[in-house]
Amino acid sequence: MSLMKALVCVEPGRFEQQDRPRPEAKPGHIRIRILQVGICGTDYHIYGGHQPFLAYPRIMGHELSGRAMEASADGRIAEGDLVVINPYLTCGTCRACRAGKPNCCENIAVLGVHTDGGMCEEIVVPEGNVYGAEGLTEQSAAMVEFLAIGAHGVRRGGVRAGSAALVVGAGPIGIGAALFAAIEGAAVTLRDTSASRLALAQKVLLEARIELVGEEAAEVYDTVFDATGNIRAMNAGLQYVGHGGAYVLLSVVKGDLSFADPEFHKREATLFASRNALKKDFEHVIAQIRNGRVPVEALATHATSFEDAVTNLPLWAEDRGTLIKAIIRV
């Protein structure tokens, strides 16, 4: 049996390198050699034991760049191509998939969460989940997935040039939403409770207005995005939505959304959930990175080797306010 190296979260608080069997080939799938892996908030939650319904042990990692070890049958991918992996494995037959919305497939399985992911040397995934990343670096390709989540939310919210957008929450997803709202031509404001996170975000969002949450702002916006992961903030966000505006929830948390109906109704507000991303969002992000509109170097604040990740991921999990995106070089 051929073995490969993998980083495994054995149980909450226990993260180690192991030898695992190399994945077997499957019809309609393609083998990818993993190059770099972005560490997501979900990965920190898995390590900390805060991800519900997760089965341990788990190979984490769903923000992935790699090289195709073979050509795809449809001719899109050649052997040796730099690729991005869409980590959302879908059924293709449920109501959402049939409607062209596989991002909210009823039977979705996400690499690194519901099934083993890409913190390893090789992975085998469906051909349709592999996108060419010509013109990107190995590192920038590993950041496409989290940026696609923000780009998807911006598209859901119908952000337009000349509009005003507020993003609450200056983590990676919020920063991604702010970036792509600005790319659409909106005037962007970013709010957070952490001065350190806002300082990091300011280096990425040079033209955005940065506000520390304190006294409540009186201004309202055409589109408001919540990326806090905090149910109190999500419930409070409606106050910032202008009449005729949209409220886009990028966060998902346990809890009940609660708005005053008169406030919601008089605005004729539109409420959007935004889940994962679609192929068109990945392609949009790849194109914007390729044309230089995404400051990927400023986003990648931390990096580690495969071997040192065993030490560094637990440290970063305890101090996430000092980083935007950490990358593992496989």
Short mmCIF file of C-alpha atoms in Angstrom, two decimals:
data_model
loop_
_atom_site.label_atom_id
_atom_site.label_comp_id
_atom_site.label_asym_id
_atom_site.label_seq_id
_atom_site.Cartn_x
_atom_site.Cartn_y
_atom_site.Cartn_z
CA MET A 1 0.00 0.00 0.00
CA SER A 2 1.37 3.39 -1.02
CA LEU A 3 1.33 5.97 1.78
CA MET A 4 1.33 9.77 1.88
CA LYS A 5 1.81 12.35 4.60
CA ALA A 6 -1.30 13.98 6.06
CA LEU A 7 -2.13 16.44 8.83
CA VAL A 8 -4.85 14.94 10.99
CA CYS A 9 -7.01 16.43 13.72
CA VAL A 10 -7.29 13.24 15.75
CA GLU A 11 -9.63 14.77 18.32
CA PRO A 12 -10.25 18.29 19.65
CA GLY A 13 -6.93 19.79 20.70
CA ARG A 14 -4.84 17.03 19.11
CA PHE A 15 -3.34 17.77 15.68
CA GLU A 16 -0.55 15.63 14.24
CA GLN A 17 1.19 14.41 11.11
CA GLN A 18 0.40 10.83 10.08
CA ASP A 19 0.97 8.45 7.20
CA ARG A 20 -2.27 7.72 5.36
CA PRO A 21 -3.05 5.56 2.29
CA ARG A 22 -2.93 7.48 -0.96
CA PRO A 23 -6.45 7.94 -2.34
CA GLU A 24 -7.64 5.46 -4.94
CA ALA A 25 -8.56 6.55 -8.46
CA LYS A 26 -12.27 6.85 -9.25
CA PRO A 27 -14.14 7.17 -12.56
CA GLY A 28 -14.90 10.79 -13.38
CA HIS A 29 -12.35 12.02 -10.84
CA ILE A 30 -8.89 13.54 -11.16
CA ARG A 31 -5.83 13.19 -8.93
CA ILE A 32 -4.33 16.43 -7.62
CA ARG A 33 -1.00 16.98 -5.89
CA ILE A 34 -1.70 19.52 -3.16
CA LEU A 35 0.59 22.56 -3.14
CA GLN A 36 -0.80 25.00 -0.58
CA VAL A 37 -3.70 25.04 1.87
CA GLY A 38 -5.37 28.07 3.40
CA ILE A 39 -6.39 27.64 7.02
CA CYS A 40 -10.05 28.56 7.50
CA GLY A 41 -11.99 29.54 10.59
CA THR A 42 -13.72 26.17 10.23
CA ASP A 43 -10.35 24.43 10.64
CA TYR A 44 -9.70 26.32 13.87
CA HIS A 45 -13.19 25.36 15.07
CA ILE A 46 -12.54 21.70 14.25
CA TYR A 47 -9.28 21.81 16.19
CA GLY A 48 -11.04 23.49 19.11
CA GLY A 49 -13.93 21.03 19.14
CA HIS A 50 -16.52 23.65 18.21
CA GLN A 51 -17.69 22.21 14.87
CA PRO A 52 -20.98 20.35 15.45
CA PHE A 53 -21.64 16.91 13.99
CA LEU A 54 -18.02 16.42 12.92
CA ALA A 55 -16.54 12.92 12.99
CA TYR A 56 -12.95 12.65 14.22
CA PRO A 57 -10.27 11.91 13.16
CA ARG A 58 -10.41 14.33 10.22
CA ILE A 59 -7.93 15.52 7.59
CA MET A 60 -8.91 19.19 7.44
CA GLY A 61 -8.37 21.67 4.62
CA HIS A 62 -10.70 22.97 1.92
CA GLU A 63 -8.90 26.09 0.63
CA LEU A 64 -6.67 24.30 -1.84
CA SER A 65 -4.26 24.83 -4.71
CA GLY A 66 -2.58 21.97 -6.51
CA ARG A 67 -1.16 20.50 -9.71
CA ALA A 68 -3.11 18.06 -11.83
CA MET A 69 -1.32 14.72 -11.85
CA GLU A 70 -3.31 13.65 -14.91
CA ALA A 71 -5.43 15.27 -17.59
CA SER A 72 -9.19 15.54 -17.19
CA ALA A 73 -11.33 13.49 -19.54
CA ASP A 74 -13.15 16.60 -20.78
CA GLY A 75 -9.88 18.25 -21.88
CA ARG A 76 -10.19 21.32 -19.63
CA ILE A 77 -7.27 20.35 -17.39
CA ALA A 78 -3.89 19.13 -18.65
CA GLU A 79 -1.36 17.19 -16.61
CA GLY A 80 0.76 19.67 -14.65
CA ASP A 81 -1.78 22.50 -14.70
CA LEU A 82 -2.07 24.71 -11.63
CA VAL A 83 -5.61 24.28 -10.32
CA VAL A 84 -8.07 25.42 -7.67
CA ILE A 85 -10.35 22.86 -6.07
CA ASN A 86 -13.99 23.61 -5.37
CA PRO A 87 -14.44 21.72 -2.07
CA TYR A 88 -18.24 21.41 -2.20
CA LEU A 89 -19.13 17.85 -3.21
CA THR A 90 -22.75 17.78 -4.37
CA CYS A 91 -25.31 15.15 -5.36
CA GLY A 92 -26.42 16.70 -8.65
CA THR A 93 -29.98 15.43 -8.24
CA CYS A 94 -31.66 17.34 -5.41
CA ARG A 95 -33.95 20.33 -5.93
CA ALA A 96 -31.13 22.86 -5.40
CA CYS A 97 -28.71 21.09 -7.74
CA ARG A 98 -31.37 20.78 -10.46
CA ALA A 99 -32.06 24.51 -10.08
CA GLY A 100 -28.39 25.37 -10.69
CA LYS A 101 -27.65 26.08 -7.02
CA PRO A 102 -25.27 23.28 -5.99
CA ASN A 103 -23.77 25.58 -3.35
CA CYS A 104 -26.82 24.76 -1.21
CA CYS A 105 -27.17 21.12 -2.24
CA GLU A 106 -29.41 19.19 0.17
CA ASN A 107 -26.75 16.46 0.44
CA ILE A 108 -23.60 18.59 0.30
CA ALA A 109 -20.33 17.28 1.68
CA VAL A 110 -17.47 19.74 2.15
CA LEU A 111 -13.90 18.54 1.88
CA GLY A 112 -12.16 18.75 5.25
CA VAL A 113 -15.45 18.90 7.15
CA HIS A 114 -17.86 16.14 6.18
CA THR A 115 -15.13 14.10 4.47
CA ASP A 116 -11.33 14.18 4.52
CA GLY A 117 -9.82 17.28 2.94
CA GLY A 118 -6.60 18.56 1.49
CA MET A 119 -4.04 18.86 4.30
CA CYS A 120 -2.19 16.00 2.65
CA GLU A 121 0.02 15.28 -0.35
CA GLU A 122 -2.64 14.07 -2.80
CA ILE A 123 -6.40 14.14 -3.21
CA VAL A 124 -8.84 12.68 -5.74
CA VAL A 125 -11.86 14.86 -6.56
CA PRO A 126 -14.58 15.01 -9.24
CA GLU A 127 -13.37 16.60 -12.48
CA GLY A 128 -16.13 19.19 -12.30
CA ASN A 129 -14.69 20.49 -9.01
CA VAL A 130 -11.31 21.35 -10.55
CA TYR A 131 -10.75 24.78 -12.14
CA GLY A 132 -7.70 25.93 -14.07
CA ALA A 133 -5.74 28.72 -12.36
CA GLU A 134 -3.37 29.86 -15.09
CA GLY A 135 -1.71 33.18 -14.23
CA LEU A 136 -2.04 32.73 -10.47
CA THR A 137 0.65 31.73 -7.99
CA GLU A 138 0.38 28.60 -5.87
CA GLN A 139 -0.34 30.83 -2.87
CA SER A 140 -2.97 33.03 -4.50
CA ALA A 141 -4.75 29.97 -5.89
CA ALA A 142 -5.10 28.66 -2.33
CA MET A 143 -7.02 31.83 -1.42
CA VAL A 144 -9.63 31.64 -4.18
CA GLU A 145 -12.18 29.63 -2.19
CA PHE A 146 -12.60 31.97 0.76
CA LEU A 147 -12.68 34.99 -1.54
CA ALA A 148 -15.34 33.28 -3.66
CA ILE A 149 -17.61 33.14 -0.60
CA GLY A 150 -17.42 36.93 -0.30
CA ALA A 151 -17.83 37.38 -4.05
CA HIS A 152 -20.92 35.16 -4.01
CA GLY A 153 -22.47 37.27 -1.25
CA VAL A 154 -21.79 40.46 -3.20
CA ARG A 155 -23.49 38.98 -6.25
CA ARG A 156 -26.44 37.82 -4.11
CA GLY A 157 -26.84 41.33 -2.74
CA GLY A 158 -26.85 42.95 -6.18
CA VAL A 159 -24.14 45.46 -5.31
CA ARG A 160 -23.87 48.12 -8.01
CA ALA A 161 -21.50 50.92 -8.90
CA GLY A 162 -22.08 54.11 -6.94
CA SER A 163 -23.91 52.39 -4.10
CA ALA A 164 -22.92 52.31 -0.42
CA ALA A 165 -22.06 48.98 1.21
CA LEU A 166 -21.41 48.15 4.86
CA VAL A 167 -19.57 44.99 5.90
CA VAL A 168 -19.75 44.09 9.60
CA GLY A 169 -16.98 41.70 10.60
CA ALA A 170 -13.33 42.08 9.52
CA GLY A 171 -12.38 38.41 9.32
CA PRO A 172 -11.30 36.85 6.00
CA ILE A 173 -14.87 36.41 4.71
CA GLY A 174 -15.81 39.99 5.58
CA ILE A 175 -12.65 41.33 3.97
CA GLY A 176 -13.42 39.27 0.87
CA ALA A 177 -16.93 40.69 0.68
CA ALA A 178 -15.59 44.22 1.11
CA LEU A 179 -13.00 43.68 -1.63
CA PHE A 180 -15.52 42.46 -4.16
CA ALA A 181 -18.09 45.11 -3.26
CA ALA A 182 -15.37 47.67 -3.99
CA ILE A 183 -14.52 45.92 -7.26
CA GLU A 184 -18.19 46.36 -8.24
CA GLY A 185 -17.78 50.09 -7.64
CA ALA A 186 -19.45 50.49 -4.24
CA ALA A 187 -18.22 52.84 -1.53
CA VAL A 188 -17.33 50.39 1.26
CA THR A 189 -17.37 50.77 5.04
CA LEU A 190 -15.94 47.99 7.23
CA ARG A 191 -16.87 47.73 10.92
CA ASP A 192 -15.51 45.44 13.64
CA THR A 193 -15.03 45.33 17.40
CA SER A 194 -11.28 44.62 17.04
CA ALA A 195 -8.87 47.47 16.31
CA SER A 196 -6.14 44.95 15.42
CA ARG A 197 -8.30 43.21 12.79
CA LEU A 198 -9.32 46.56 11.32
CA ALA A 199 -5.67 47.61 11.11
CA LEU A 200 -4.89 44.47 9.13
CA ALA A 201 -7.92 45.00 6.91
CA GLN A 202 -6.93 48.61 6.18
CA LYS A 203 -3.76 47.32 4.48
CA VAL A 204 -5.96 45.35 2.08
CA LEU A 205 -8.84 47.81 1.67
CA LEU A 206 -6.94 51.00 1.03
CA GLU A 207 -9.99 53.03 -0.02
CA ALA A 208 -12.54 51.65 2.45
CA ARG A 209 -13.77 53.54 5.48
CA ILE A 210 -12.79 51.69 8.63
CA GLU A 211 -14.93 52.00 11.78
CA LEU A 212 -14.43 50.52 15.21
CA VAL A 213 -17.73 49.40 16.69
CA GLY A 214 -18.61 51.64 19.62
CA GLU A 215 -21.26 54.29 19.39
CA GLU A 216 -23.93 53.26 16.93
CA ALA A 217 -23.60 54.85 13.52
CA ALA A 218 -26.64 56.74 12.23
CA GLU A 219 -25.82 56.19 8.56
CA VAL A 220 -27.66 53.63 6.44
CA TYR A 221 -26.49 51.71 3.37
CA ASP A 222 -27.81 50.20 0.17
CA THR A 223 -26.37 46.79 1.04
CA VAL A 224 -25.30 45.47 4.43
CA PHE A 225 -23.27 42.29 4.89
CA ASP A 226 -22.91 40.46 8.19
CA ALA A 227 -19.75 38.38 8.53
CA THR A 228 -19.47 38.39 12.31
CA GLY A 229 -20.60 34.92 13.28
CA ASN A 230 -22.46 36.59 16.16
CA ILE A 231 -26.23 36.31 16.43
CA ARG A 232 -26.56 39.60 18.33
CA ALA A 233 -24.75 41.44 15.56
CA MET A 234 -26.87 39.68 12.93
CA ASN A 235 -30.07 40.76 14.67
CA ALA A 236 -28.79 44.33 15.04
CA GLY A 237 -27.71 44.74 11.43
CA LEU A 238 -31.11 45.65 10.03
CA GLN A 239 -30.80 49.15 11.50
CA TYR A 240 -28.07 49.92 8.93
CA VAL A 241 -30.16 48.86 5.90
CA GLY A 242 -31.56 51.82 4.00
CA HIS A 243 -35.05 51.90 2.52
CA GLY A 244 -35.17 49.57 -0.46
CA GLY A 245 -31.88 48.01 0.61
CA ALA A 246 -30.59 44.48 1.03
CA TYR A 247 -29.24 42.60 4.04
CA VAL A 248 -26.90 39.70 3.23
CA LEU A 249 -26.01 37.15 5.91
CA LEU A 250 -22.64 35.53 5.26
CA SER A 251 -22.48 34.15 8.79
CA VAL A 252 -24.22 31.02 9.99
CA VAL A 253 -24.60 30.48 13.73
CA LYS A 254 -26.92 28.71 16.12
CA GLY A 255 -29.66 31.08 17.18
CA ASP A 256 -32.82 32.78 15.99
CA LEU A 257 -32.94 35.80 13.71
CA SER A 258 -35.25 38.43 15.17
CA PHE A 259 -36.22 41.72 13.54
CA ALA A 260 -38.97 44.20 14.36
CA ASP A 261 -41.41 43.66 11.50
CA PRO A 262 -42.37 47.35 11.17
CA GLU A 263 -38.68 48.24 10.67
CA PHE A 264 -38.19 45.45 8.13
CA HIS A 265 -41.44 46.22 6.32
CA LYS A 266 -41.13 49.98 6.02
CA ARG A 267 -37.73 49.52 4.37
CA GLU A 268 -39.14 46.95 1.93
CA ALA A 269 -35.82 45.30 2.73
CA THR A 270 -34.59 42.14 1.04
CA LEU A 271 -32.99 39.50 3.25
CA PHE A 272 -30.49 37.12 1.67
CA ALA A 273 -28.73 34.08 3.03
CA SER A 274 -25.45 33.50 1.19
CA ARG A 275 -23.96 30.02 1.36
CA ASN A 276 -20.65 28.82 -0.10
CA ALA A 277 -20.04 29.81 -3.75
CA LEU A 278 -20.71 28.75 -7.33
CA LYS A 279 -18.34 28.01 -10.19
CA LYS A 280 -18.98 31.48 -11.62
CA ASP A 281 -17.82 32.99 -8.30
CA PHE A 282 -14.58 30.99 -8.37
CA GLU A 283 -13.99 32.07 -11.97
CA HIS A 284 -14.70 35.71 -11.10
CA VAL A 285 -12.18 35.62 -8.24
CA ILE A 286 -9.54 33.93 -10.40
CA ALA A 287 -10.01 36.61 -13.08
CA GLN A 288 -9.75 39.47 -10.58
CA ILE A 289 -6.59 38.03 -9.00
CA ARG A 290 -5.12 37.53 -12.47
CA ASN A 291 -5.74 41.17 -13.43
CA GLY A 292 -4.20 42.47 -10.21
CA ARG A 293 -7.31 43.79 -8.47
CA VAL A 294 -6.94 41.56 -5.38
CA PRO A 295 -3.96 42.32 -3.07
CA VAL A 296 -3.18 38.69 -2.34
CA GLU A 297 0.19 39.44 -0.69
CA ALA A 298 -1.52 41.61 1.92
CA LEU A 299 -4.11 38.91 2.57
CA ALA A 300 -1.55 36.15 3.20
CA THR A 301 -0.22 37.37 6.53
CA HIS A 302 1.18 34.04 7.83
CA ALA A 303 2.70 30.91 6.33
CA THR A 304 4.12 27.64 7.60
CA SER A 305 5.64 24.44 6.32
CA PHE A 306 3.78 21.13 6.37
CA GLU A 307 5.89 19.91 9.30
CA ASP A 308 5.63 23.12 11.32
CA ALA A 309 1.85 23.38 10.86
CA VAL A 310 1.42 20.89 13.72
CA THR A 311 2.86 23.54 16.04
CA ASN A 312 1.63 26.71 14.36
CA LEU A 313 -2.05 25.94 13.71
CA PRO A 314 -2.81 25.50 17.44
CA LEU A 315 -0.97 28.76 18.20
CA TRP A 316 -2.88 30.68 15.54
CA ALA A 317 -6.17 29.20 16.74
CA GLU A 318 -5.59 31.01 20.04
CA ASP A 319 -4.61 34.36 18.47
CA ARG A 320 -6.57 34.84 15.25
CA GLY A 321 -6.83 38.59 15.71
CA THR A 322 -3.24 39.02 14.49
CA LEU A 323 -3.74 37.36 11.09
CA ILE A 324 -5.94 37.44 8.02
CA LYS A 325 -5.01 34.26 6.18
CA ALA A 326 -2.43 31.64 7.15
CA ILE A 327 -1.17 29.26 4.45
CA ILE A 328 0.35 25.78 4.77
CA ARG A 329 2.95 25.00 2.08
CA VAL A 330 2.63 21.29 1.40
#
